[in-house]
mmCIF file with all atom_site columns, C-alpha atoms in Angstrom:
data_model
loop_
_atom_site.group_PDB
_atom_site.id
_atom_site.type_symbol
_atom_site.label_atom_id
_atom_site.label_alt_id
_atom_site.label_comp_id
_atom_site.label_asym_id
_atom_site.label_entity_id
_atom_site.label_seq_id
_atom_site.pdbx_PDB_ins_code
_atom_site.Cartn_x
_atom_site.Cartn_y
_atom_site.Cartn_z
_atom_site.occupancy
_atom_site.B_iso_or_equiv
_atom_site.pdbx_formal_charge
_atom_site.auth_seq_id
_atom_site.auth_comp_id
_atom_site.auth_asym_id
_atom_site.auth_atom_id
_atom_site.pdbx_PDB_model_num
ATOM 1   C CA . UNK A 1 1   ? 17.825  20.755  -4.756  1.00 0.00 ? 1   UNK A CA 1
ATOM 2   C CA . UNK A 1 2   ? 14.025  21.367  -4.828  1.00 0.00 ? 2   UNK A CA 1
ATOM 3   C CA . UNK A 1 3   ? 13.440  17.864  -3.368  1.00 0.00 ? 3   UNK A CA 1
ATOM 4   C CA . UNK A 1 4   ? 15.893  18.483  -0.620  1.00 0.00 ? 4   UNK A CA 1
ATOM 5   C CA . UNK A 1 5   ? 14.074  21.755  0.176   1.00 0.00 ? 5   UNK A CA 1
ATOM 6   C CA . UNK A 1 6   ? 10.743  19.863  0.292   1.00 0.00 ? 6   UNK A CA 1
ATOM 7   C CA . UNK A 1 7   ? 12.113  17.252  2.524   1.00 0.00 ? 7   UNK A CA 1
ATOM 8   C CA . UNK A 1 8   ? 13.830  19.767  4.809   1.00 0.00 ? 8   UNK A CA 1
ATOM 9   C CA . UNK A 1 9   ? 17.281  18.258  4.261   1.00 0.00 ? 9   UNK A CA 1
ATOM 10  C CA . UNK A 1 10  ? 19.090  21.575  3.586   1.00 0.00 ? 10  UNK A CA 1
ATOM 11  C CA . UNK A 1 11  ? 20.674  23.783  6.336   1.00 0.00 ? 11  UNK A CA 1
ATOM 12  C CA . UNK A 1 12  ? 18.941  26.981  7.338   1.00 0.00 ? 12  UNK A CA 1
ATOM 13  C CA . UNK A 1 13  ? 19.266  29.531  4.562   1.00 0.00 ? 13  UNK A CA 1
ATOM 14  C CA . UNK A 1 14  ? 21.633  32.376  5.155   1.00 0.00 ? 14  UNK A CA 1
ATOM 15  C CA . UNK A 1 15  ? 19.167  34.810  3.515   1.00 0.00 ? 15  UNK A CA 1
ATOM 16  C CA . UNK A 1 16  ? 15.734  34.814  1.976   1.00 0.00 ? 16  UNK A CA 1
ATOM 17  C CA . UNK A 1 17  ? 15.239  36.648  -1.274  1.00 0.00 ? 17  UNK A CA 1
ATOM 18  C CA . UNK A 1 18  ? 11.860  37.354  -2.686  1.00 0.00 ? 18  UNK A CA 1
ATOM 19  C CA . UNK A 1 19  ? 12.108  34.240  -5.026  1.00 0.00 ? 19  UNK A CA 1
ATOM 20  C CA . UNK A 1 20  ? 14.305  31.718  -3.193  1.00 0.00 ? 20  UNK A CA 1
ATOM 21  C CA . UNK A 1 21  ? 16.434  31.043  -0.110  1.00 0.00 ? 21  UNK A CA 1
ATOM 22  C CA . UNK A 1 22  ? 20.133  31.731  -0.515  1.00 0.00 ? 22  UNK A CA 1
ATOM 23  C CA . UNK A 1 23  ? 23.145  29.819  1.089   1.00 0.00 ? 23  UNK A CA 1
ATOM 24  C CA . UNK A 1 24  ? 26.764  31.092  1.492   1.00 0.00 ? 24  UNK A CA 1
ATOM 25  C CA . UNK A 1 25  ? 29.293  28.846  0.051   1.00 0.00 ? 25  UNK A CA 1
ATOM 26  C CA . UNK A 1 26  ? 30.670  28.165  3.541   1.00 0.00 ? 26  UNK A CA 1
ATOM 27  C CA . UNK A 1 27  ? 27.153  26.820  4.572   1.00 0.00 ? 27  UNK A CA 1
ATOM 28  C CA . UNK A 1 28  ? 26.333  24.738  1.588   1.00 0.00 ? 28  UNK A CA 1
ATOM 29  C CA . UNK A 1 29  ? 29.703  23.400  0.165   1.00 0.00 ? 29  UNK A CA 1
ATOM 30  C CA . UNK A 1 30  ? 30.335  20.970  3.094   1.00 0.00 ? 30  UNK A CA 1
ATOM 31  C CA . UNK A 1 31  ? 27.003  19.351  2.449   1.00 0.00 ? 31  UNK A CA 1
ATOM 32  C CA . UNK A 1 32  ? 27.561  19.103  -1.286  1.00 0.00 ? 32  UNK A CA 1
ATOM 33  C CA . UNK A 1 33  ? 31.181  17.754  -0.708  1.00 0.00 ? 33  UNK A CA 1
ATOM 34  C CA . UNK A 1 34  ? 29.640  14.974  1.393   1.00 0.00 ? 34  UNK A CA 1
ATOM 35  C CA . UNK A 1 35  ? 27.450  13.965  -1.567  1.00 0.00 ? 35  UNK A CA 1
ATOM 36  C CA . UNK A 1 36  ? 24.389  15.867  -0.428  1.00 0.00 ? 36  UNK A CA 1
ATOM 37  C CA . UNK A 1 37  ? 21.893  15.014  2.437   1.00 0.00 ? 37  UNK A CA 1
ATOM 38  C CA . UNK A 1 38  ? 21.509  11.487  3.658   1.00 0.00 ? 38  UNK A CA 1
ATOM 39  C CA . UNK A 1 39  ? 18.977  9.461   1.609   1.00 0.00 ? 39  UNK A CA 1
ATOM 40  C CA . UNK A 1 40  ? 16.126  7.768   3.265   1.00 0.00 ? 40  UNK A CA 1
ATOM 41  C CA . UNK A 1 41  ? 16.943  4.481   4.844   1.00 0.00 ? 41  UNK A CA 1
ATOM 42  C CA . UNK A 1 42  ? 16.093  1.530   2.406   1.00 0.00 ? 42  UNK A CA 1
ATOM 43  C CA . UNK A 1 43  ? 13.534  0.098   4.894   1.00 0.00 ? 43  UNK A CA 1
ATOM 44  C CA . UNK A 1 44  ? 11.607  3.437   4.936   1.00 0.00 ? 44  UNK A CA 1
ATOM 45  C CA . UNK A 1 45  ? 10.793  3.642   1.312   1.00 0.00 ? 45  UNK A CA 1
ATOM 46  C CA . UNK A 1 46  ? 7.378   2.452   0.105   1.00 0.00 ? 46  UNK A CA 1
ATOM 47  C CA . UNK A 1 47  ? 7.538   -0.614  -2.114  1.00 0.00 ? 47  UNK A CA 1
ATOM 48  C CA . UNK A 1 48  ? 4.827   -2.309  -4.006  1.00 0.00 ? 48  UNK A CA 1
ATOM 49  C CA . UNK A 1 49  ? 3.851   -5.907  -3.126  1.00 0.00 ? 49  UNK A CA 1
ATOM 50  C CA . UNK A 1 50  ? 1.505   -8.399  -4.613  1.00 0.00 ? 50  UNK A CA 1
ATOM 51  C CA . UNK A 1 51  ? -0.316  -10.095 -1.751  1.00 0.00 ? 51  UNK A CA 1
ATOM 52  C CA . UNK A 1 52  ? -2.494  -13.213 -2.094  1.00 0.00 ? 52  UNK A CA 1
ATOM 53  C CA . UNK A 1 53  ? -4.770  -14.287 0.638   1.00 0.00 ? 53  UNK A CA 1
ATOM 54  C CA . UNK A 1 54  ? -7.491  -16.755 1.194   1.00 0.00 ? 54  UNK A CA 1
ATOM 55  C CA . UNK A 1 55  ? -10.610 -15.541 2.879   1.00 0.00 ? 55  UNK A CA 1
ATOM 56  C CA . UNK A 1 56  ? -13.011 -17.977 4.501   1.00 0.00 ? 56  UNK A CA 1
ATOM 57  C CA . UNK A 1 57  ? -16.496 -16.807 4.970   1.00 0.00 ? 57  UNK A CA 1
ATOM 58  C CA . UNK A 1 58  ? -18.356 -17.443 8.192   1.00 0.00 ? 58  UNK A CA 1
ATOM 59  C CA . UNK A 1 59  ? -21.681 -19.355 8.557   1.00 0.00 ? 59  UNK A CA 1
ATOM 60  C CA . UNK A 1 60  ? -23.757 -16.124 9.185   1.00 0.00 ? 60  UNK A CA 1
ATOM 61  C CA . UNK A 1 61  ? -25.145 -14.569 7.147   1.00 0.00 ? 61  UNK A CA 1
ATOM 62  C CA . UNK A 1 62  ? -25.746 -17.117 4.537   1.00 0.00 ? 62  UNK A CA 1
ATOM 63  C CA . UNK A 1 63  ? -23.425 -16.612 1.587   1.00 0.00 ? 63  UNK A CA 1
ATOM 64  C CA . UNK A 1 64  ? -25.257 -15.993 -1.662  1.00 0.00 ? 64  UNK A CA 1
ATOM 65  C CA . UNK A 1 65  ? -24.133 -15.320 -5.319  1.00 0.00 ? 65  UNK A CA 1
ATOM 66  C CA . UNK A 1 66  ? -25.251 -11.686 -4.741  1.00 0.00 ? 66  UNK A CA 1
ATOM 67  C CA . UNK A 1 67  ? -22.814 -11.499 -1.693  1.00 0.00 ? 67  UNK A CA 1
ATOM 68  C CA . UNK A 1 68  ? -20.043 -12.931 -3.769  1.00 0.00 ? 68  UNK A CA 1
ATOM 69  C CA . UNK A 1 69  ? -20.600 -10.498 -6.706  1.00 0.00 ? 69  UNK A CA 1
ATOM 70  C CA . UNK A 1 70  ? -20.733 -7.549  -4.278  1.00 0.00 ? 70  UNK A CA 1
ATOM 71  C CA . UNK A 1 71  ? -17.543 -8.620  -2.660  1.00 0.00 ? 71  UNK A CA 1
ATOM 72  C CA . UNK A 1 72  ? -15.850 -8.944  -6.111  1.00 0.00 ? 72  UNK A CA 1
ATOM 73  C CA . UNK A 1 73  ? -17.050 -5.570  -7.073  1.00 0.00 ? 73  UNK A CA 1
ATOM 74  C CA . UNK A 1 74  ? -15.953 -4.006  -3.733  1.00 0.00 ? 74  UNK A CA 1
ATOM 75  C CA . UNK A 1 75  ? -12.435 -5.506  -4.177  1.00 0.00 ? 75  UNK A CA 1
ATOM 76  C CA . UNK A 1 76  ? -12.227 -4.316  -7.807  1.00 0.00 ? 76  UNK A CA 1
ATOM 77  C CA . UNK A 1 77  ? -13.076 -0.820  -6.551  1.00 0.00 ? 77  UNK A CA 1
ATOM 78  C CA . UNK A 1 78  ? -9.917  -0.714  -4.454  1.00 0.00 ? 78  UNK A CA 1
ATOM 79  C CA . UNK A 1 79  ? -7.750  -0.492  -7.621  1.00 0.00 ? 79  UNK A CA 1
ATOM 80  C CA . UNK A 1 80  ? -5.852  2.680   -7.742  1.00 0.00 ? 80  UNK A CA 1
ATOM 81  C CA . UNK A 1 81  ? -4.434  4.440   -10.700 1.00 0.00 ? 81  UNK A CA 1
ATOM 82  C CA . UNK A 1 82  ? -0.810  3.798   -10.918 1.00 0.00 ? 82  UNK A CA 1
ATOM 83  C CA . UNK A 1 83  ? -0.955  0.219   -9.875  1.00 0.00 ? 83  UNK A CA 1
ATOM 84  C CA . UNK A 1 84  ? -0.127  -2.259  -12.529 1.00 0.00 ? 84  UNK A CA 1
ATOM 85  C CA . UNK A 1 85  ? -2.408  -5.163  -11.797 1.00 0.00 ? 85  UNK A CA 1
ATOM 86  C CA . UNK A 1 86  ? -6.050  -4.885  -10.866 1.00 0.00 ? 86  UNK A CA 1
ATOM 87  C CA . UNK A 1 87  ? -7.194  -6.873  -7.766  1.00 0.00 ? 87  UNK A CA 1
ATOM 88  C CA . UNK A 1 88  ? -8.623  -10.297 -8.450  1.00 0.00 ? 88  UNK A CA 1
ATOM 89  C CA . UNK A 1 89  ? -11.100 -12.545 -6.533  1.00 0.00 ? 89  UNK A CA 1
ATOM 90  C CA . UNK A 1 90  ? -11.442 -16.263 -7.369  1.00 0.00 ? 90  UNK A CA 1
ATOM 91  C CA . UNK A 1 91  ? -14.231 -18.137 -5.540  1.00 0.00 ? 91  UNK A CA 1
ATOM 92  C CA . UNK A 1 92  ? -12.641 -21.638 -5.669  1.00 0.00 ? 92  UNK A CA 1
ATOM 93  C CA . UNK A 1 93  ? -14.758 -23.253 -3.045  1.00 0.00 ? 93  UNK A CA 1
ATOM 94  C CA . UNK A 1 94  ? -18.415 -22.358 -1.776  1.00 0.00 ? 94  UNK A CA 1
ATOM 95  C CA . UNK A 1 95  ? -17.176 -20.354 1.244   1.00 0.00 ? 95  UNK A CA 1
ATOM 96  C CA . UNK A 1 96  ? -13.586 -19.492 0.198   1.00 0.00 ? 96  UNK A CA 1
ATOM 97  C CA . UNK A 1 97  ? -12.183 -16.815 -2.093  1.00 0.00 ? 97  UNK A CA 1
ATOM 98  C CA . UNK A 1 98  ? -8.494  -16.311 -3.123  1.00 0.00 ? 98  UNK A CA 1
ATOM 99  C CA . UNK A 1 99  ? -7.888  -12.591 -3.364  1.00 0.00 ? 99  UNK A CA 1
ATOM 100 C CA . UNK A 1 100 ? -4.766  -10.944 -4.911  1.00 0.00 ? 100 UNK A CA 1
ATOM 101 C CA . UNK A 1 101 ? -4.210  -7.198  -4.379  1.00 0.00 ? 101 UNK A CA 1
ATOM 102 C CA . UNK A 1 102 ? -1.212  -4.959  -5.254  1.00 0.00 ? 102 UNK A CA 1
ATOM 103 C CA . UNK A 1 103 ? -0.341  -2.892  -2.115  1.00 0.00 ? 103 UNK A CA 1
ATOM 104 C CA . UNK A 1 104 ? 2.280   -0.252  -1.144  1.00 0.00 ? 104 UNK A CA 1
ATOM 105 C CA . UNK A 1 105 ? 3.921   -0.641  2.110   1.00 0.00 ? 105 UNK A CA 1
ATOM 106 C CA . UNK A 1 106 ? 7.370   -0.257  3.861   1.00 0.00 ? 106 UNK A CA 1
ATOM 107 C CA . UNK A 1 107 ? 7.776   -3.970  4.367   1.00 0.00 ? 107 UNK A CA 1
ATOM 108 C CA . UNK A 1 108 ? 5.984   -7.272  3.330   1.00 0.00 ? 108 UNK A CA 1
ATOM 109 C CA . UNK A 1 109 ? 4.321   -7.822  6.798   1.00 0.00 ? 109 UNK A CA 1
ATOM 110 C CA . UNK A 1 110 ? 2.850   -4.364  6.736   1.00 0.00 ? 110 UNK A CA 1
ATOM 111 C CA . UNK A 1 111 ? 1.493   -5.147  3.173   1.00 0.00 ? 111 UNK A CA 1
ATOM 112 C CA . UNK A 1 112 ? -0.030  -8.372  4.395   1.00 0.00 ? 112 UNK A CA 1
ATOM 113 C CA . UNK A 1 113 ? -1.906  -6.547  7.264   1.00 0.00 ? 113 UNK A CA 1
ATOM 114 C CA . UNK A 1 114 ? -3.161  -3.961  4.917   1.00 0.00 ? 114 UNK A CA 1
ATOM 115 C CA . UNK A 1 115 ? -4.569  -6.540  2.546   1.00 0.00 ? 115 UNK A CA 1
ATOM 116 C CA . UNK A 1 116 ? -6.160  -8.328  5.461   1.00 0.00 ? 116 UNK A CA 1
ATOM 117 C CA . UNK A 1 117 ? -7.867  -5.177  6.542   1.00 0.00 ? 117 UNK A CA 1
ATOM 118 C CA . UNK A 1 118 ? -8.973  -4.411  2.977   1.00 0.00 ? 118 UNK A CA 1
ATOM 119 C CA . UNK A 1 119 ? -10.532 -7.858  2.592   1.00 0.00 ? 119 UNK A CA 1
ATOM 120 C CA . UNK A 1 120 ? -12.282 -7.891  5.957   1.00 0.00 ? 120 UNK A CA 1
ATOM 121 C CA . UNK A 1 121 ? -13.598 -4.282  5.625   1.00 0.00 ? 121 UNK A CA 1
ATOM 122 C CA . UNK A 1 122 ? -15.030 -4.941  2.082   1.00 0.00 ? 122 UNK A CA 1
ATOM 123 C CA . UNK A 1 123 ? -16.360 -8.399  2.932   1.00 0.00 ? 123 UNK A CA 1
ATOM 124 C CA . UNK A 1 124 ? -18.124 -7.325  6.209   1.00 0.00 ? 124 UNK A CA 1
ATOM 125 C CA . UNK A 1 125 ? -19.087 -3.777  5.550   1.00 0.00 ? 125 UNK A CA 1
ATOM 126 C CA . UNK A 1 126 ? -19.773 -3.610  1.838   1.00 0.00 ? 126 UNK A CA 1
ATOM 127 C CA . UNK A 1 127 ? -20.709 -7.225  0.810   1.00 0.00 ? 127 UNK A CA 1
ATOM 128 C CA . UNK A 1 128 ? -22.257 -8.198  4.113   1.00 0.00 ? 128 UNK A CA 1
ATOM 129 C CA . UNK A 1 129 ? -20.137 -11.412 4.299   1.00 0.00 ? 129 UNK A CA 1
ATOM 130 C CA . UNK A 1 130 ? -19.150 -12.715 7.731   1.00 0.00 ? 130 UNK A CA 1
ATOM 131 C CA . UNK A 1 131 ? -15.333 -13.451 7.696   1.00 0.00 ? 131 UNK A CA 1
ATOM 132 C CA . UNK A 1 132 ? -14.160 -16.494 9.691   1.00 0.00 ? 132 UNK A CA 1
ATOM 133 C CA . UNK A 1 133 ? -10.530 -16.297 8.639   1.00 0.00 ? 133 UNK A CA 1
ATOM 134 C CA . UNK A 1 134 ? -8.056  -14.494 6.315   1.00 0.00 ? 134 UNK A CA 1
ATOM 135 C CA . UNK A 1 135 ? -4.813  -16.321 5.610   1.00 0.00 ? 135 UNK A CA 1
ATOM 136 C CA . UNK A 1 136 ? -2.049  -14.808 3.653   1.00 0.00 ? 136 UNK A CA 1
ATOM 137 C CA . UNK A 1 137 ? -0.826  -17.273 1.087   1.00 0.00 ? 137 UNK A CA 1
ATOM 138 C CA . UNK A 1 138 ? 1.979   -15.272 -0.570  1.00 0.00 ? 138 UNK A CA 1
ATOM 139 C CA . UNK A 1 139 ? 3.707   -11.847 -0.587  1.00 0.00 ? 139 UNK A CA 1
ATOM 140 C CA . UNK A 1 140 ? 6.016   -10.948 -3.498  1.00 0.00 ? 140 UNK A CA 1
ATOM 141 C CA . UNK A 1 141 ? 7.565   -7.735  -4.456  1.00 0.00 ? 141 UNK A CA 1
ATOM 142 C CA . UNK A 1 142 ? 5.872   -6.279  -7.506  1.00 0.00 ? 142 UNK A CA 1
ATOM 143 C CA . UNK A 1 143 ? 8.129   -6.629  -10.630 1.00 0.00 ? 143 UNK A CA 1
ATOM 144 C CA . UNK A 1 144 ? 7.658   -2.906  -11.526 1.00 0.00 ? 144 UNK A CA 1
#
């Protein structure tokens, strides 16, 4: 009931006491008989996705090992408490990195756009790496 109150899913109280609102049986029983308030639509709940993307660095400025290390540190810093897997960065080519980040979103496409934004922002503004392209390789729901 506390969650229903927080989410404004209950009808207007019939009275307010010093401690809590009060509903008459005639007000609240029809809602309870129907199984309670309607739950959120499944598409509206946040889900956790693992997103893997390939970032291709641009030709300017020149990509150095210091830039690569700064990018890896910046991506690692995006790890939030509560996420299961820390982000990873694998430089498999001189100018390309494969980045995997766990992300919360309503749907897979929104998770992909969020990860693209995280990669671009950390590459360009933190590590000072020009970004030519970011291609999402895979999006999978997190197992937990």
